[in-house]
Amino acid sequence: MLIRSPKDWELPESAATPERDYLLRPRSSEPSFPRRDFLKAFGYGAAGFAAAALLPRRLAATTAGFPTRINPAYRDPALEPTAYEQITSYNNFYEFGTDKADPKVRANRGWQTEPWTVEIGGLIRNPLKLDANDLVSKMGGCEQRVYRFRCVEAWSMVIPWDGFPLAKLVKLADPKPEAKFVTFTTVHDPRNIPGQRSGILDWPYVEGLRLDEANHELAFIATGIYGRPIPNQNGAPLRLVVPWKYGFKCGKSLVKIDFVARQPRNTWQIMAPDEYGFYANVNPNVDHPRWSQASERVIGAGGLFGGRQRTLMFNGYEKQVAGLYQGMDLKRNY
Ligand code: MTE
């Protein structure tokens, strides 16, 4: 991944909207939620959908047509969420170009993310191939969690994700004892995804976690941001979120989740094994071979070029996740 200087379209802090405004202010530009089949299934119908829109926003925010509940356990008041516009216009999604501004434009030129089929397979007792909406209903709907997000390129955001804990999906899959890792495969559709017609990465984009990492309470599958359906450029309709790891672990637009016996090779590890490993835990004491990881640029803070802050061990989730790595040499690029 390249480090580049900010472009003039990157928003200054003054353009950032505080989170409370998102929770309270109705947004006329909100996309409509086309997934009424889910609402029907739950006995709402058109009248119920309208009524839901009248509920206080904290209760009624929807994700891909799914109600989402704010989970107070994952809402640190010290974290100021990054503005929606920034989260959705400063993206890494190489399938749609390598510039941060490319995915918002190119992933919305007719690329369809609904309907969407996802397959869950491998060493499990309950293999499934189902529609993304059906998966979310099987997961019992959505909750909202505010997580720090740290890219390996040394920039960061704070993102209110809507979705469900990955551990619920693991439970549904019911892994066999031989399953030790989980792989996440992104859509491969070169006809409709321009970047996949080039050899810039080894397609499709794949990522992986150890099974106990996937089962950790913080690991999450996002289907929304700020209570709105997750935009294509952020990985619609299903995208992995692992807040204590560098952002490249968070595979987007997932079509396949496989339970496997051996540690898989992830895309960036295949592309540049000297620079990117499998674990990729955020660590201020281990520099990238080409830049320091001791601090990070906070997108949307401190003016045009972003404020800087110290990088936190495991991106601030050390207490929760350090136990997963006991006995491992955290300085090694595994
Ligand atoms: N997933 C796919 N399929 N393709 C990608 O290029 N980029 C990764 C990750 N997931 C990427 C991907 C990287 S490097 C980062 S930092 C995050 O997505 C960026 O997520 P965001 O665009 O929602 O901020």
Coordinates of C-alpha atoms and ligand atoms in Angstrom, one line a residue:
M1 CA 0.0 0.0 0.0
L2 CA 1.3 3.4 -0.9
I3 CA 1.5 6.4 1.3
R4 CA 0.3 9.5 -0.4
S5 CA -0.2 13.1 0.4
P6 CA -3.7 14.3 1.1
K7 CA -5.7 15.6 -1.9
D8 CA -7.8 18.7 -1.9
W9 CA -11.1 16.8 -1.8
E10 CA -10.2 15.5 1.7
L11 CA -12.5 17.3 4.0
P12 CA -11.3 19.7 6.7
E13 CA -12.4 19.3 10.3
S14 CA -15.0 22.0 9.9
A15 CA -16.8 19.7 7.4
A16 CA -17.1 16.9 9.9
T17 CA -20.5 16.4 11.4
P18 CA -20.6 15.5 15.0
E19 CA -22.1 12.1 15.8
R20 CA -25.0 13.6 17.8
D21 CA -26.2 15.3 14.6
Y22 CA -26.4 12.0 12.8
L23 CA -28.4 10.5 15.5
L24 CA -30.9 13.4 15.8
R25 CA -31.1 15.1 12.4
P26 CA -33.4 13.5 9.7
R27 CA -31.4 13.2 6.5
S28 CA -33.4 13.8 3.4
S29 CA -30.5 12.4 1.3
E30 CA -30.8 9.0 2.9
P31 CA -31.1 6.2 0.5
S32 CA -34.4 4.3 0.5
F33 CA -34.3 0.9 2.0
P34 CA -35.3 -1.6 -0.6
R35 CA -35.4 -4.7 1.6
R36 CA -39.0 -4.6 2.4
D37 CA -39.2 -8.4 2.2
F38 CA -37.6 -8.5 5.6
L39 CA -40.1 -6.0 7.0
K40 CA -42.9 -8.1 5.6
A41 CA -41.5 -11.2 7.1
F42 CA -41.7 -9.4 10.5
G43 CA -45.3 -8.3 9.9
Y44 CA -44.5 -4.6 9.3
G45 CA -45.6 -4.1 5.7
A46 CA -45.7 -0.6 4.2
A47 CA -47.5 1.0 7.1
G48 CA -45.1 -0.5 9.6
F49 CA -42.2 0.8 7.6
A50 CA -43.6 4.3 7.7
A51 CA -44.3 4.0 11.4
A52 CA -40.7 2.9 12.0
A53 CA -39.5 6.0 10.3
L54 CA -41.3 8.1 13.0
L55 CA -39.6 6.4 15.9
P56 CA -36.8 8.3 17.6
R57 CA -33.7 7.8 15.5
R58 CA -31.9 5.9 18.1
L59 CA -34.4 3.2 17.8
A60 CA -35.4 3.4 14.2
A61 CA -32.0 3.6 12.4
T62 CA -32.1 0.9 9.8
T63 CA -29.4 -1.1 8.1
A64 CA -30.3 -2.6 4.8
G65 CA -33.9 -2.5 6.0
F66 CA -33.0 -4.0 9.3
P67 CA -33.6 -2.2 12.6
T68 CA -30.4 -1.6 14.4
R69 CA -30.0 -1.2 18.2
I70 CA -27.2 0.9 19.6
N71 CA -25.2 -1.4 21.9
P72 CA -24.0 0.8 24.8
A73 CA -21.3 -1.7 25.7
Y74 CA -19.5 -0.6 22.5
R75 CA -20.0 3.1 22.6
D76 CA -17.1 4.8 24.4
P77 CA -18.1 8.5 24.9
A78 CA -14.4 9.5 24.5
L79 CA -14.6 8.4 20.8
E80 CA -15.8 11.0 18.4
P81 CA -17.1 9.3 15.3
T82 CA -15.7 10.4 12.0
A83 CA -18.2 12.1 9.7
Y84 CA -20.3 9.8 7.4
E85 CA -19.1 11.7 4.3
Q86 CA -15.5 11.0 5.2
I87 CA -16.0 7.4 6.1
T88 CA -17.7 6.9 2.7
S89 CA -15.4 8.9 0.5
Y90 CA -11.9 8.0 1.7
N91 CA -11.7 4.4 0.9
N92 CA -9.4 1.5 0.1
F93 CA -11.1 -0.9 -2.3
Y94 CA -8.5 -1.8 -5.0
E95 CA -11.2 -3.6 -7.0
F96 CA -12.4 0.0 -7.9
G97 CA -9.1 1.8 -8.1
T98 CA -6.1 2.7 -6.0
D99 CA -6.9 6.3 -5.2
K100 CA -8.9 7.0 -2.0
A101 CA -11.6 8.8 -4.1
D102 CA -12.0 6.1 -6.7
P103 CA -14.3 3.5 -4.9
K104 CA -17.1 6.0 -4.2
V105 CA -17.3 6.8 -7.8
R106 CA -16.6 3.5 -9.5
A107 CA -18.4 1.2 -7.1
N108 CA -21.6 3.1 -7.8
R109 CA -21.7 3.0 -11.5
G110 CA -24.1 0.2 -11.8
W111 CA -22.3 -2.5 -9.7
Q112 CA -25.2 -4.5 -8.1
T113 CA -24.8 -5.6 -4.5
E114 CA -28.4 -6.7 -4.1
P115 CA -29.5 -9.5 -4.3
W116 CA -26.4 -11.0 -2.9
T117 CA -25.6 -14.6 -2.2
V118 CA -23.1 -15.7 0.4
E119 CA -21.7 -19.2 1.0
I120 CA -20.6 -20.6 4.3
G121 CA -18.6 -23.8 4.0
G122 CA -15.6 -25.9 4.7
L123 CA -15.1 -27.9 7.9
I124 CA -18.5 -27.2 9.4
R125 CA -21.6 -29.2 10.2
N126 CA -24.1 -26.6 8.8
P127 CA -23.0 -25.5 5.3
L128 CA -25.2 -22.8 3.9
K129 CA -25.7 -20.8 0.7
L130 CA -28.1 -18.0 1.3
D131 CA -29.2 -14.5 0.6
A132 CA -27.4 -11.8 2.6
N133 CA -30.7 -10.5 4.0
D134 CA -31.6 -14.0 5.1
L135 CA -28.3 -14.3 6.9
V136 CA -28.9 -11.1 8.7
S137 CA -32.3 -12.3 9.9
K138 CA -30.8 -15.6 11.0
M139 CA -28.4 -13.5 13.1
G140 CA -31.3 -11.8 14.8
G141 CA -30.9 -8.5 13.1
C142 CA -28.4 -5.7 13.7
E143 CA -26.7 -3.8 16.5
Q144 CA -24.5 -0.7 16.3
R145 CA -21.0 -0.5 17.7
V146 CA -18.6 2.4 17.6
Y147 CA -15.1 1.1 16.9
R148 CA -11.7 2.6 16.2
F149 CA -10.5 1.9 12.7
R150 CA -6.7 1.9 11.9
C151 CA -5.3 1.5 8.4
V152 CA -1.8 0.1 8.0
E153 CA -1.0 3.3 6.1
A154 CA -1.1 5.1 9.4
W155 CA -4.4 6.9 9.2
S156 CA -7.4 6.3 11.4
M157 CA -11.2 6.9 11.8
V158 CA -13.9 6.1 14.4
I159 CA -16.8 4.3 12.7
P160 CA -20.3 3.5 14.0
W161 CA -20.8 0.1 12.3
D162 CA -24.1 -1.7 12.2
G163 CA -24.1 -5.5 11.9
F164 CA -23.7 -8.6 13.9
P165 CA -21.0 -10.4 15.9
L166 CA -19.0 -12.8 13.8
A167 CA -19.2 -15.3 16.7
K168 CA -22.9 -15.7 15.9
L169 CA -22.1 -16.8 12.4
V170 CA -19.5 -19.2 13.6
K171 CA -22.1 -20.7 16.0
L172 CA -24.5 -21.1 13.1
A173 CA -21.9 -22.7 10.9
D174 CA -21.0 -25.2 13.8
P175 CA -17.3 -25.8 13.0
K176 CA -15.9 -29.3 13.2
P177 CA -13.0 -29.8 15.6
E178 CA -10.5 -29.8 12.7
A179 CA -11.5 -26.2 11.8
K180 CA -8.8 -23.8 13.1
F181 CA -9.0 -20.8 10.8
V182 CA -11.6 -18.9 8.8
T183 CA -11.1 -17.4 5.3
F184 CA -13.1 -14.5 3.9
T185 CA -13.4 -14.2 0.2
T186 CA -14.4 -11.0 -1.6
V187 CA -16.6 -11.0 -4.8
H188 CA -14.8 -11.9 -8.1
D189 CA -16.6 -10.3 -11.0
P190 CA -14.2 -8.8 -13.5
R191 CA -16.9 -8.0 -16.0
N192 CA -18.5 -5.5 -13.5
I193 CA -15.5 -4.7 -11.3
P194 CA -13.0 -2.7 -13.3
G195 CA -9.9 -3.2 -11.0
Q196 CA -10.3 -7.0 -11.3
R197 CA -9.5 -6.7 -15.0
S198 CA -6.0 -5.6 -14.0
G199 CA -3.4 -7.6 -12.2
I200 CA -2.7 -5.1 -9.5
L201 CA -3.7 -7.6 -6.8
D202 CA -4.1 -11.4 -6.9
W203 CA -7.9 -11.6 -7.2
P204 CA -10.2 -12.3 -5.4
Y205 CA -9.2 -10.4 -2.3
V206 CA -8.9 -12.9 0.6
E207 CA -8.4 -12.5 4.3
G208 CA -8.3 -14.9 7.2
L209 CA -8.6 -15.1 11.0
R210 CA -7.7 -17.8 13.5
L211 CA -10.9 -19.4 14.8
D212 CA -10.5 -18.0 18.3
E213 CA -10.1 -14.5 16.8
A214 CA -13.2 -15.0 14.7
N215 CA -15.0 -16.0 17.9
H216 CA -13.8 -13.0 19.8
E217 CA -16.6 -10.7 20.9
L218 CA -15.2 -7.7 19.0
A219 CA -15.0 -9.4 15.6
F220 CA -18.0 -8.2 13.6
I221 CA -19.7 -8.4 10.2
A222 CA -20.9 -5.0 9.2
T223 CA -24.0 -4.4 7.0
G224 CA -24.3 -0.7 7.8
I225 CA -22.7 2.6 8.9
Y226 CA -24.4 5.2 11.0
G227 CA -27.6 3.2 10.8
R228 CA -27.7 3.3 7.0
P229 CA -27.0 0.5 4.6
I230 CA -23.3 0.0 4.1
P231 CA -22.4 1.8 0.8
N232 CA -20.8 -0.2 -2.0
Q233 CA -17.5 1.5 -1.5
N234 CA -17.3 0.4 2.1
G235 CA -18.0 -3.3 1.2
A236 CA -21.7 -3.8 0.7
P237 CA -23.5 -5.8 1.7
L238 CA -21.3 -7.8 4.1
R239 CA -17.9 -6.8 5.3
L240 CA -15.6 -8.0 8.0
V241 CA -14.5 -5.6 10.8
V242 CA -11.7 -6.6 13.2
P243 CA -11.0 -3.4 15.2
W244 CA -7.7 -4.4 16.8
K245 CA -6.1 -5.3 13.5
Y246 CA -5.0 -3.2 10.5
G247 CA -7.8 -2.3 8.2
F248 CA -6.6 -4.6 5.4
K249 CA -7.8 -7.6 7.4
C250 CA -11.4 -6.3 6.9
G251 CA -12.4 -8.0 3.6
K252 CA -15.2 -6.3 1.8
S253 CA -18.2 -7.5 -0.1
L254 CA -17.9 -11.1 1.1
V255 CA -19.2 -14.0 -1.0
K256 CA -17.6 -16.9 0.8
I257 CA -16.7 -17.7 4.4
D258 CA -14.8 -21.0 4.8
F259 CA -13.6 -22.9 7.8
V260 CA -10.2 -24.5 7.2
A261 CA -7.6 -26.5 9.0
R262 CA -4.5 -24.5 8.0
Q263 CA -3.5 -20.9 8.2
P264 CA -4.5 -19.3 4.9
R265 CA -2.4 -16.7 3.0
N266 CA -4.1 -13.4 2.8
T267 CA -3.9 -11.1 -0.3
W268 CA -1.5 -8.5 1.1
Q269 CA 0.8 -11.3 2.5
I270 CA 0.8 -12.9 -1.0
M271 CA 1.6 -9.5 -2.6
A272 CA 4.3 -8.3 -0.2
P273 CA 5.3 -10.9 2.4
D274 CA 8.1 -8.8 3.7
E275 CA 5.6 -6.0 4.5
Y276 CA 2.4 -7.6 5.6
G277 CA 1.7 -10.7 7.7
F278 CA -1.3 -12.8 8.6
Y279 CA -1.9 -11.4 12.1
A280 CA -1.5 -7.7 11.3
N281 CA -2.4 -6.6 14.9
V282 CA -2.1 -2.8 15.3
N283 CA 1.2 -2.3 17.1
P284 CA 2.9 1.1 17.7
N285 CA 6.2 -0.6 18.4
V286 CA 6.5 -2.5 15.1
D287 CA 7.1 -0.2 12.2
H288 CA 6.1 -1.0 8.7
P289 CA 9.4 -1.5 6.7
R290 CA 8.7 1.8 5.0
W291 CA 7.1 4.0 7.7
S292 CA 6.6 4.4 11.4
Q293 CA 3.5 3.0 13.1
A294 CA 4.0 5.0 16.3
S295 CA 1.4 7.6 15.4
E296 CA -1.5 8.0 13.0
R297 CA -3.3 10.7 11.1
V298 CA -6.8 11.1 12.3
I299 CA -9.1 11.7 9.3
G300 CA -11.4 14.7 9.9
A301 CA -9.4 16.1 12.9
G302 CA -7.0 18.9 13.1
G303 CA -7.4 20.6 9.8
L304 CA -6.9 19.6 6.2
F305 CA -4.0 17.2 6.8
G306 CA -5.6 15.5 9.8
G307 CA -4.5 15.7 13.4
R308 CA -2.0 13.2 14.7
Q309 CA -2.3 10.9 17.7
R310 CA -0.3 8.1 19.2
T311 CA -1.1 4.7 17.9
L312 CA -2.5 2.5 20.7
M313 CA -1.5 -1.2 21.2
F314 CA -4.1 -3.4 19.5
N315 CA -5.7 -0.1 18.4
G316 CA -6.9 0.5 22.0
Y317 CA -8.4 -3.0 22.5
E318 CA -5.4 -4.5 24.3
K319 CA -7.3 -5.4 27.5
Q320 CA -9.8 -7.3 25.5
V321 CA -7.6 -9.1 23.0
A322 CA -4.0 -9.4 24.4
G323 CA -4.9 -12.8 25.8
L324 CA -5.3 -14.2 22.3
Y325 CA -1.6 -13.7 21.6
Q326 CA 0.0 -14.9 24.8
G327 CA 3.4 -16.5 24.1
M328 CA 3.6 -15.1 20.6
D329 CA 6.4 -12.7 19.6
L330 CA 4.4 -9.6 18.7
K331 CA 7.4 -8.1 16.9
R332 CA 7.5 -10.8 14.3
N333 CA 5.6 -10.3 11.0
Y334 CA 3.9 -13.7 11.1
Ligands
MTE1 N1 -11.3 -5.5 0.8 C1 -11.2 -5.7 -0.6 N2 -12.0 -6.6 -1.1 N3 -10.4 -4.9 -1.3 C2 -9.6 -4.0 -0.8 O1 -8.8 -3.3 -1.5 N4 -8.8 -2.9 1.3 C3 -8.6 -3.1 2.7 C4 -9.9 -3.4 3.4 N5 -10.7 -4.4 2.7 C5 -9.6 -3.8 0.6 C6 -10.6 -4.5 1.4 C7 -7.9 -1.9 3.3 S1 -6.3 -1.7 3.0 C8 -8.5 -1.1 4.2 S2 -7.7 0.0 5.1 C9 -10.0 -1.2 4.4 O2 -10.6 -2.2 3.6 C10 -10.6 0.1 4.1 O3 -12.0 0.2 4.4 P1 -12.8 1.5 4.1 O4 -12.7 1.8 2.7 O5 -14.2 1.1 4.5 O6 -12.2 2.5 5.0

